[in-house]
Short mmCIF file of C-alpha atoms and ligand atoms in Angstrom, two decimals:
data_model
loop_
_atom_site.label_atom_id
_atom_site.label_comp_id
_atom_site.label_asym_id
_atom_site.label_seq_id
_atom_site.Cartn_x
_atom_site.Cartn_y
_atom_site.Cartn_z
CA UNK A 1 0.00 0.00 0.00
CA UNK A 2 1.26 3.49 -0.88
CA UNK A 3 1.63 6.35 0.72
CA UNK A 4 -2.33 7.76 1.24
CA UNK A 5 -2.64 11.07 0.13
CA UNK A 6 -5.50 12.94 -0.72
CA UNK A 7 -6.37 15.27 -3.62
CA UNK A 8 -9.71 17.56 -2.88
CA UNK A 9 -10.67 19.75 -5.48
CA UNK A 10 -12.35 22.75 -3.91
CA UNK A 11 -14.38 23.29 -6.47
CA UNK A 12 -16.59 20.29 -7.05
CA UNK A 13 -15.19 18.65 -3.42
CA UNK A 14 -14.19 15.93 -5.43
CA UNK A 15 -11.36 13.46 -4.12
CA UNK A 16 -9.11 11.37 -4.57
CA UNK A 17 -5.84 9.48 -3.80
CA UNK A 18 -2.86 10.78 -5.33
CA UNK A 19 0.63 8.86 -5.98
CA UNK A 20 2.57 12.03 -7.40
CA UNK A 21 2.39 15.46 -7.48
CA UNK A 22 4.95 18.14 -9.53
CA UNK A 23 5.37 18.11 -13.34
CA UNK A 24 8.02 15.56 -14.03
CA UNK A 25 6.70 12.11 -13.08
CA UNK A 26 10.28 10.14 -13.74
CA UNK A 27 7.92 6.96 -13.45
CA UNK A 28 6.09 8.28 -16.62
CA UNK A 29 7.91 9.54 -19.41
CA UNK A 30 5.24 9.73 -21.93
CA UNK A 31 3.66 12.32 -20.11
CA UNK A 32 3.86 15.92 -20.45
CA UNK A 33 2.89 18.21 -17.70
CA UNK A 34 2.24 21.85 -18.25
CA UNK A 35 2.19 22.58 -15.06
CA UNK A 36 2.38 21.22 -11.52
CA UNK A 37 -0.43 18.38 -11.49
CA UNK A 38 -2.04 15.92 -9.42
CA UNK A 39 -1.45 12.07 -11.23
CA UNK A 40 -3.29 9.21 -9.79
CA UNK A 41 -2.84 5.62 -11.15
CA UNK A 42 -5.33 5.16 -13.78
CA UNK A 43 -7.17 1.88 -12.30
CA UNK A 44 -8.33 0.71 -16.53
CA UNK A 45 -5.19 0.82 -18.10
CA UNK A 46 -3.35 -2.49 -18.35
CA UNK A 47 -0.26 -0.55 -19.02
CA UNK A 48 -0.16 1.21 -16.05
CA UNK A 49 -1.41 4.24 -17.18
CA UNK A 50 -1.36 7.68 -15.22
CA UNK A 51 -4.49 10.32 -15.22
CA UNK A 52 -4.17 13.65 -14.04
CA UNK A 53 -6.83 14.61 -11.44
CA UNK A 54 -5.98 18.56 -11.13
CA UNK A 55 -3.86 21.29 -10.69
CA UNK A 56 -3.37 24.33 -8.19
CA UNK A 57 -5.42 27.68 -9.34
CA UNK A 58 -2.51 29.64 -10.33
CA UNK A 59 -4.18 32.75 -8.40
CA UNK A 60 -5.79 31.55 -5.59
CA UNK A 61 -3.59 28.05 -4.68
CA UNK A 62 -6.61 26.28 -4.55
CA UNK A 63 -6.01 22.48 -6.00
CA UNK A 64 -9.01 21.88 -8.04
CA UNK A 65 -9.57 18.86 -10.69
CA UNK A 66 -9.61 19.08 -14.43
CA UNK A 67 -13.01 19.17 -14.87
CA UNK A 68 -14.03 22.33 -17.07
CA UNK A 69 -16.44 22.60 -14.39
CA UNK A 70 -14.11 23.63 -12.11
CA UNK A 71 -11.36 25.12 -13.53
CA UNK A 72 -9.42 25.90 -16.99
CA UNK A 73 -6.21 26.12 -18.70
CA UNK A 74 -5.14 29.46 -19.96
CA UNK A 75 -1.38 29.76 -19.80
CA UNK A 76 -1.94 28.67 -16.38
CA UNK A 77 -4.31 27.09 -14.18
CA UNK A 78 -7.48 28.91 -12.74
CA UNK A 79 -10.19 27.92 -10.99
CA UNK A 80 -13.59 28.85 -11.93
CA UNK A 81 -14.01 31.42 -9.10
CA UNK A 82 -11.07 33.35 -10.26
CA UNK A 83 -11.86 33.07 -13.78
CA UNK A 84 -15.34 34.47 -13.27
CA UNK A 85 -13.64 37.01 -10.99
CA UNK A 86 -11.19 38.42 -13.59
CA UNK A 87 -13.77 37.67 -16.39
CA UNK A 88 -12.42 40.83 -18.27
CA UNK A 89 -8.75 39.66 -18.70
CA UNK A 90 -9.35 36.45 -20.55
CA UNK A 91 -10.04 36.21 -23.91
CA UNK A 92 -13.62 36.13 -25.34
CA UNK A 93 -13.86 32.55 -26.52
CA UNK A 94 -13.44 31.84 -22.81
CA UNK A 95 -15.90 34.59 -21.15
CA UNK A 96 -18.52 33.14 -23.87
CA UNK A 97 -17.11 29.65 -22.71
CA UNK A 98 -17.87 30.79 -18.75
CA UNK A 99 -21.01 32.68 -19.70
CA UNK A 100 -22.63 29.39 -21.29
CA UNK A 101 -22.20 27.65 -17.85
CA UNK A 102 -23.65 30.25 -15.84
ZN1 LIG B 1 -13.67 19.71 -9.48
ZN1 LIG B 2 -8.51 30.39 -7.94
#
């Protein structure tokens, strides 16, 4: 049994066990990490694959998962909360992105 530690994404309260955190998994190569991430063993790949389950909001620190629900990609990571809160800075395919969920 590994090490237990939890990922909780803020936003959705979503969890999950974690076996690596940072952006250069040496037990992965094939992966490429923009940014620091959350990777969990992916429990339906035979190969031993690797999923990421989130990130840290680049503004706030939060960890929250990939979901779109809950946070995006735009350079860096953001969380929904700061997204909507700095609406104005990102570019209009995202606010029209944003605005569709709301
Ligand atoms: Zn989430
Ligand atoms: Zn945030």
């Amino acid at each position: 049994m590994e090490e237990n530690k939890r990922f909780l994404c803020h936003a959705c309260k979503f969890s999950s066990t974690y076996q690596y955190f940072g952006t250069n998994p040496n037990f992965a190569k094939n992966i490429i990490l923009m940014e620091d991430s959350y990777l969990c063993k992916d429990p339906f790949s035979a190969e031993g694959g690797f999923i990421t389950l989130g990130s840290h909001c680049s503004m706030c620190q939060m960890s929250v998962c990939c979901s779109t629900d809950c946070s995006l990609f735009y350079t860096k990571r953001f969380c929904i909360d700061c997204v909507k809160s700095k609406i104005g800075q990102f570019p209009q395919e995202i606010q029209q992105e944003i605005s569709r969920k709301t």
